[in-house]
């Protein structure tokens, strides 16, 4: 691609141009994608409503950019390499031609099952190529996909299906994850008891665990594909989408109880995912790129599916987990496929680091050229371990900061271009204008400062709305500080202008790179019988980055404390999913509240962190003696 930046001087020039002439800058980049019709206006915007329109008037289909346009030049090149959970099962390779064919056929399956442009489709699947095929087939028809991560509970799925009024669900009988079999279809069946908008469920065969199939509603993926063959329904023309038509919804947690459906639209998202993928990793034709995320999260959307495929890359999808059958699994995959670029999360690095270098020793990692990190702050120890043991000190590590709402990477080194500083995301990518502000929204200028991270100008990949509730989008992101997009993150800018994201400044916990709202967990805990009240905070966790610490007030009961803790964990798992189970539950008699009844989380956070000596001013508490009790009962 012509838009790859090759030197730090060029970066500075391009960056300057992108700020001074943003429309010209993005128009140049966008012109390297495939359009059915060009735009009338590059950008219309205000952050007040917010109202964001990129490439207005243009039409396109993202799947033509990800598939059709590569067929002539690299039709026989692998688009997806898939490595199964079990190393003894055979891997699969889908060339661009094969992927195009499968996506077209499956889009026809969707059509035959009543899917129309604009319908919302819930996808709850294992990490198999068919997940990418399902996502792309929706996009081909202009149906809006809402992928739900396989670790969420039936209740969470039902909430998401109801919020988006999904008409169809695409799932599988079950999933393999490590040494576990996950009953996906059965979880969907539980969810669907609450959802009457769903007309059809398409079920892929994966682990062939027994499932119930309801007549008239449930159909098998394979049977439907066969029907398309019989009907010779191989081709599926790509729907001509408007630039700002919705491409997908992805639910994410915020500081309120209910997850929000972050909406991304077709053109801006495509341009941004493609541009950032190509630049940050400096992808070269024929390289093997491996992102260990799950497509259920934004990283998988942007940097397993849309970003790499829009650039004609080979993207490696892994079904399993880094520690199964042992902690050498990722390195084996790197060796087996001669992976050039590896993009993973600090949690995975820390957990593999703890398992010891013996799992790395003996694996040939010479193919690696670039390493990446995403999802949470990477601590220096993990950064150095990754650099020394995996990159052998010859691969740059791109520490990429971004969010579900930003659609793509925002602040990050560009591999082999930007000078690195361990645990720093370094500089904003072209087109991104970060600023730091204080509590009152006043800009903190200069270097060697810290503040709340905001962005002051639109970029093509940004959130457009929260599904079904635009006001929520405004209050969440655009109302805290006037005319700024507020990220919810705290950030340092060092003497040289390098950015370092320090973590959330709102009530969101980042557990293993997954965002979990404290209010959501509290609501789930409070649903447990006998619980009177609870307060949840994050605390530093050696592997997960942050763990979940819950302070819970319960009615007296006869159950042993430990069992009661486990029961509460079960309730949280049932309501949200196992990922939100508290790591620690401390039973308390009361919570530190102000006279107006507000819980002082600052104090709880300090106690959870183990900083019991220096709690600050507690004199404004309704009952300061409670703090002593909580301190003494700390676990
Ligand atoms: O707090 C930041 C943290 O993850 C949050 C976004 O989470 P999510 O929307 O789930 O997206 C994760 C994948 C992009 C951010 O608000 N975060 C993400 N990347 C980094 C990070 N914190 C520090 N350094 C990063 N590189």
Coordinates of N, CA and C in Angstrom, one line a residue, residues 467-603:
X467 N -26.2 1.9 20.1 CA -27.4 1.4 19.4 C -28.7 1.7 20.1
X468 N -29.6 2.3 19.4 CA -30.9 2.6 19.9 C -31.0 3.7 21.0
X469 N -29.9 4.4 21.2 CA -29.9 5.4 22.3 C -28.7 6.4 22.1
X470 N -29.0 7.3 21.2 CA -27.9 8.2 20.8 C -27.5 9.1 22.0
X471 N -28.5 9.4 22.8 CA -28.2 10.3 24.0 C -27.2 9.7 24.9
X472 N -27.3 8.3 25.0 CA -26.3 7.6 25.8 C -24.9 7.8 25.3
X473 N -24.8 7.8 24.0 CA -23.4 8.0 23.4 C -22.9 9.4 23.7
X474 N -23.8 10.4 23.6 CA -23.4 11.8 23.9 C -23.0 11.9 25.4
X475 N -23.8 11.4 26.3 CA -23.5 11.6 27.7 C -22.2 10.8 28.1
X476 N -22.1 9.6 27.5 CA -20.9 8.8 27.9 C -19.6 9.4 27.4
X477 N -19.6 9.9 26.2 CA -18.3 10.2 25.6 C -18.1 11.7 25.3
X478 N -19.2 12.4 25.1 CA -19.0 13.8 24.6 C -19.5 14.9 25.5
X479 N -20.0 14.5 26.7 CA -20.6 15.5 27.6 C -19.7 15.8 28.8
X480 N -18.7 14.9 29.1 CA -17.9 15.2 30.2 C -17.1 16.5 30.0
X481 N -16.5 16.6 28.8 CA -15.7 17.8 28.5 C -16.2 18.3 27.1
X482 N -16.5 19.6 27.1 CA -17.1 20.2 25.9 C -16.2 20.0 24.7
X483 N -16.8 19.6 23.6 CA -16.1 19.5 22.3 C -15.0 18.5 22.3
X484 N -15.0 17.6 23.2 CA -13.9 16.5 23.2 C -14.6 15.2 23.3
X485 N -13.9 14.2 22.7 CA -14.3 12.8 23.0 C -13.4 12.3 24.2
X486 N -14.1 11.9 25.2 CA -13.4 11.5 26.4 C -13.3 10.0 26.5
X487 N -12.0 9.5 26.6 CA -11.7 8.1 26.5 C -12.0 7.3 27.8
X488 N -12.0 8.0 28.9 CA -12.2 7.3 30.2 C -10.8 6.8 30.8
X489 N -9.8 7.1 30.0 CA -8.4 6.7 30.5 C -7.6 7.8 31.1
X490 N -6.8 7.5 32.0 CA -5.8 8.4 32.5 C -4.5 8.2 31.7
X491 N -3.7 9.3 31.6 CA -2.5 9.2 30.7 C -1.4 10.1 31.1
X492 N -0.2 9.6 30.9 CA 1.0 10.5 31.1 C 1.6 10.9 29.8
X493 N 2.2 12.1 29.7 CA 2.9 12.4 28.5 C 4.3 12.8 29.0
X494 N 5.3 12.0 28.6 CA 6.7 12.2 29.2 C 7.4 13.4 28.6
X495 N 8.6 13.6 29.0 CA 9.4 14.8 28.6 C 9.6 14.8 27.0
X496 N 9.5 13.6 26.4 CA 9.7 13.6 25.0 C 8.4 13.5 24.2
X497 N 7.3 13.6 24.9 CA 6.0 13.6 24.2 C 5.4 12.2 24.0
X498 N 6.1 11.2 24.6 CA 5.6 9.8 24.6 C 4.3 9.7 25.5
X499 N 3.3 9.0 25.0 CA 2.1 8.8 25.8 C 2.2 7.5 26.5
X500 N 1.8 7.5 27.7 CA 1.7 6.2 28.5 C 0.3 6.1 29.1
X501 N -0.5 5.2 28.7 CA -1.9 5.1 29.3 C -1.8 4.4 30.6
X502 N -2.3 5.0 31.7 CA -2.1 4.4 33.0 C -3.3 3.6 33.5
X503 N -4.5 3.7 32.8 CA -5.6 2.9 33.2 C -6.9 3.7 33.3
X504 N -8.0 3.1 33.6 CA -9.3 3.7 33.6 C -9.4 4.7 34.7
X505 N -10.0 5.8 34.5 CA -10.3 6.7 35.6 C -11.8 6.7 35.9
X506 N -12.6 5.8 35.3 CA -14.0 5.7 35.6 C -14.2 4.4 36.3
X507 N -15.4 4.0 36.5 CA -15.7 2.7 37.2 C -15.7 1.5 36.3
X508 N -14.6 1.4 35.6 CA -14.5 0.2 34.7 C -13.2 -0.5 35.1
X509 N -13.3 -1.8 35.2 CA -12.1 -2.6 35.6 C -11.6 -3.3 34.3
X510 N -10.3 -3.4 34.1 CA -9.8 -4.1 33.0 C -9.2 -5.4 33.4
X511 N -10.0 -6.5 33.3 CA -9.5 -7.8 33.7 C -9.0 -8.6 32.5
X512 N -7.8 -8.9 32.5 CA -7.2 -9.6 31.4 C -7.5 -9.0 30.1
X513 N -7.5 -7.6 30.1 CA -7.8 -6.9 28.8 C -9.3 -6.9 28.5
X514 N -10.1 -7.4 29.4 CA -11.6 -7.3 29.1 C -12.2 -6.3 30.0
X515 N -13.0 -5.4 29.4 CA -13.6 -4.4 30.2 C -14.8 -4.9 31.0
X516 N -14.8 -4.6 32.3 CA -16.0 -5.0 33.1 C -16.4 -3.8 33.9
X517 N -17.7 -3.5 33.9 CA -18.2 -2.4 34.7 C -18.4 -2.8 36.1
X518 N -18.0 -2.0 37.0 CA -18.2 -2.4 38.5 C -19.7 -2.4 38.8
X519 N -20.5 -1.5 38.2 CA -21.9 -1.5 38.4 C -22.6 -2.8 38.0
X520 N -22.1 -3.3 36.8 CA -22.6 -4.5 36.3 C -22.4 -5.7 37.3
X521 N -21.2 -5.7 37.8 CA -20.9 -6.8 38.7 C -21.7 -6.7 40.0
X522 N -21.8 -5.4 40.5 CA -22.5 -5.2 41.7 C -24.0 -5.6 41.5
X523 N -24.6 -5.2 40.4 CA -26.0 -5.6 40.1 C -26.1 -7.2 40.2
X524 N -25.1 -7.9 39.6 CA -25.2 -9.3 39.6 C -25.0 -9.9 41.0
X525 N -24.1 -9.3 41.8 CA -23.9 -9.8 43.1 C -25.2 -9.5 44.0
X526 N -25.8 -8.4 43.7 CA -27.0 -8.0 44.5 C -28.2 -8.9 44.2
X527 N -28.1 -9.6 43.0 CA -29.2 -10.5 42.7 C -29.1 -11.8 43.5
X528 N -28.0 -12.0 44.2 CA -27.9 -13.2 44.9 C -28.7 -13.1 46.2
X529 N -29.3 -14.2 46.5 CA -30.2 -14.2 47.7 C -29.4 -13.9 49.0
X530 N -30.0 -13.0 49.8 CA -29.3 -12.7 51.1 C -28.3 -11.5 51.0
X531 N -28.0 -11.1 49.7 CA -27.1 -10.0 49.6 C -27.8 -8.7 49.8
X532 N -27.3 -7.8 50.7 CA -28.0 -6.6 50.9 C -27.4 -5.5 50.0
X533 N -26.1 -5.4 50.0 CA -25.5 -4.4 49.2 C -24.0 -4.9 48.9
X534 N -23.5 -4.3 47.8 CA -22.1 -4.6 47.5 C -21.4 -3.5 46.8
X535 N -20.1 -3.5 46.9 CA -19.3 -2.5 46.2 C -18.1 -3.2 45.6
X536 N -17.8 -3.0 44.3 CA -16.8 -3.7 43.6 C -15.7 -2.7 43.1
X537 N -14.5 -3.1 43.3 CA -13.4 -2.3 42.8 C -12.3 -3.2 42.2
X538 N -11.4 -2.6 41.4 CA -10.3 -3.4 40.9 C -9.1 -3.3 41.8
X539 N -8.2 -4.3 41.7 CA -7.0 -4.3 42.5 C -5.9 -4.9 41.6
X540 N -4.6 -4.6 41.8 CA -3.6 -5.1 40.9 C -3.5 -6.6 41.0
X541 N -3.4 -7.3 39.9 CA -3.4 -8.7 39.8 C -2.2 -9.1 39.0
X542 N -1.3 -10.0 39.5 CA -0.1 -10.3 38.8 C -0.2 -10.7 37.4
X543 N -1.3 -11.5 37.1 CA -1.4 -12.0 35.7 C -2.5 -11.2 35.0
X544 N -3.6 -11.0 35.6 CA -4.8 -10.4 34.9 C -4.7 -8.9 34.7
X545 N -3.6 -8.3 35.3 CA -3.5 -6.8 35.3 C -4.4 -6.3 36.4
X546 N -5.7 -6.5 36.3 CA -6.5 -6.1 37.5 C -7.4 -7.3 37.8
X547 N -7.7 -7.4 39.1 CA -8.6 -8.4 39.6 C -9.9 -7.7 40.1
X548 N -10.9 -8.5 40.4 CA -12.2 -7.9 40.9 C -12.3 -8.2 42.3
X549 N -12.4 -7.2 43.1 CA -12.5 -7.3 44.6 C -13.9 -6.8 45.0
X550 N -14.7 -7.7 45.6 CA -16.1 -7.3 46.0 C -16.2 -7.2 47.5
X551 N -16.8 -6.1 48.0 CA -17.1 -6.0 49.4 C -18.6 -6.2 49.5
X552 N -19.0 -7.2 50.3 CA -20.4 -7.6 50.2 C -21.1 -7.6 51.6
X553 N -22.2 -7.0 51.7 CA -23.0 -7.1 53.0 C -24.1 -8.1 52.8
X554 N -24.1 -9.1 53.7 CA -25.1 -10.1 53.5 C -26.0 -10.2 54.8
X555 N -27.2 -10.8 54.6 CA -28.0 -11.1 55.8 C -27.3 -12.3 56.5
X556 N -27.6 -12.4 57.8 CA -27.0 -13.6 58.5 C -27.6 -14.8 57.8
X557 N -26.8 -15.8 57.6 CA -27.4 -17.1 57.2 C -26.5 -18.3 57.7
X558 N -26.9 -19.5 57.4 CA -26.3 -20.6 58.0 C -25.1 -21.2 57.1
X559 N -24.9 -20.6 55.9 CA -23.9 -21.2 55.1 C -22.5 -20.7 55.4
X560 N -21.6 -21.7 55.3 CA -20.2 -21.4 55.6 C -19.7 -20.3 54.6
X561 N -18.8 -19.5 55.0 CA -18.5 -18.3 54.2 C -17.9 -18.6 52.8
X562 N -17.1 -19.7 52.8 CA -16.4 -20.0 51.6 C -17.4 -20.5 50.5
X563 N -18.4 -21.2 51.0 CA -19.4 -21.8 50.1 C -20.2 -20.6 49.6
X564 N -20.5 -19.7 50.5 CA -21.3 -18.5 50.1 C -20.6 -17.7 49.0
X565 N -19.3 -17.6 49.2 CA -18.5 -16.9 48.2 C -18.6 -17.6 46.8
X566 N -18.5 -18.9 46.9 CA -18.6 -19.7 45.6 C -20.0 -19.5 45.0
X567 N -21.1 -19.5 45.9 CA -22.4 -19.3 45.4 C -22.6 -18.0 44.7
X568 N -22.0 -16.9 45.3 CA -22.1 -15.6 44.7 C -21.4 -15.6 43.4
X569 N -20.2 -16.3 43.3 CA -19.5 -16.4 42.0 C -20.4 -17.0 41.0
X570 N -21.1 -18.0 41.3 CA -22.0 -18.7 40.4 C -23.1 -17.8 39.9
X571 N -23.6 -17.0 40.8 CA -24.7 -16.0 40.4 C -24.1 -15.0 39.4
X572 N -22.9 -14.5 39.6 CA -22.3 -13.6 38.7 C -22.0 -14.3 37.3
X573 N -21.6 -15.5 37.4 CA -21.3 -16.2 36.2 C -22.6 -16.4 35.4
X574 N -23.7 -16.7 36.1 CA -25.0 -16.9 35.4 C -25.5 -15.6 34.8
X575 N -25.3 -14.5 35.5 CA -25.9 -13.3 35.0 C -25.0 -12.6 33.9
X576 N -23.7 -12.6 34.2 CA -22.8 -11.9 33.2 C -22.0 -13.0 32.4
X577 N -21.3 -13.8 33.1 CA -20.4 -14.8 32.5 C -19.2 -15.0 33.4
X578 N -18.5 -16.1 33.2 CA -17.4 -16.5 34.1 C -16.4 -15.4 34.2
X579 N -16.2 -14.6 33.1 CA -15.1 -13.6 33.1 C -15.3 -12.6 34.2
X580 N -16.6 -12.4 34.7 CA -16.8 -11.4 35.6 C -16.9 -11.8 37.1
X581 N -16.5 -13.1 37.3 CA -16.5 -13.6 38.7 C -15.5 -12.9 39.5
X582 N -15.9 -12.4 40.7 CA -14.9 -11.7 41.6 C -13.8 -12.7 42.0
X583 N -12.6 -12.1 42.0 CA -11.4 -12.9 42.5 C -11.4 -13.0 44.0
X584 N -11.9 -11.9 44.6 CA -11.9 -11.9 46.1 C -13.3 -11.3 46.5
X585 N -13.9 -12.0 47.5 CA -15.1 -11.5 48.1 C -14.9 -11.3 49.6
X586 N -15.0 -10.1 50.1 CA -14.9 -9.9 51.5 C -16.3 -9.5 52.1
X587 N -16.7 -10.3 53.1 CA -18.0 -9.9 53.7 C -17.8 -8.8 54.7
X588 N -18.6 -7.8 54.6 CA -18.4 -6.7 55.5 C -19.8 -6.3 56.2
X589 N -19.7 -5.6 57.3 CA -20.9 -5.2 58.0 C -21.5 -3.9 57.4
X590 N -20.7 -3.1 56.8 CA -21.1 -1.8 56.2 C -20.1 -1.4 55.2
X591 N -20.5 -0.4 54.4 CA -19.6 0.2 53.4 C -19.3 1.6 53.7
X592 N -18.2 2.1 53.4 CA -17.8 3.5 53.7 C -18.7 4.5 52.9
X593 N -19.6 5.2 53.5 CA -20.5 6.1 52.8 C -20.4 7.5 53.3
X594 N -20.6 8.4 52.4 CA -20.7 9.8 52.8 C -22.0 10.1 53.5
X595 N -22.2 11.2 54.0 CA -23.5 11.5 54.6 C -24.6 11.5 53.6
X596 N -24.3 11.8 52.3 CA -25.3 11.8 51.3 C -25.5 10.4 50.7
X597 N -24.8 9.4 51.3 CA -25.1 8.0 50.9 C -24.2 7.5 49.8
X598 N -23.3 8.3 49.4 CA -22.4 7.8 48.3 C -21.3 6.9 48.8
X599 N -21.1 5.8 48.1 CA -20.0 4.9 48.6 C -18.6 5.6 48.2
X600 N -17.7 5.6 49.2 CA -16.4 6.2 48.8 C -15.5 5.1 48.3
X601 N -15.5 4.9 47.0 CA -14.7 3.9 46.4 C -13.2 4.0 46.5
X602 N -12.8 5.3 46.6 CA -11.4 5.6 46.8 C -10.8 4.8 47.9
X603 N -11.6 4.8 49.0 CA -11.1 4.1 50.2 C -11.1 2.6 50.0

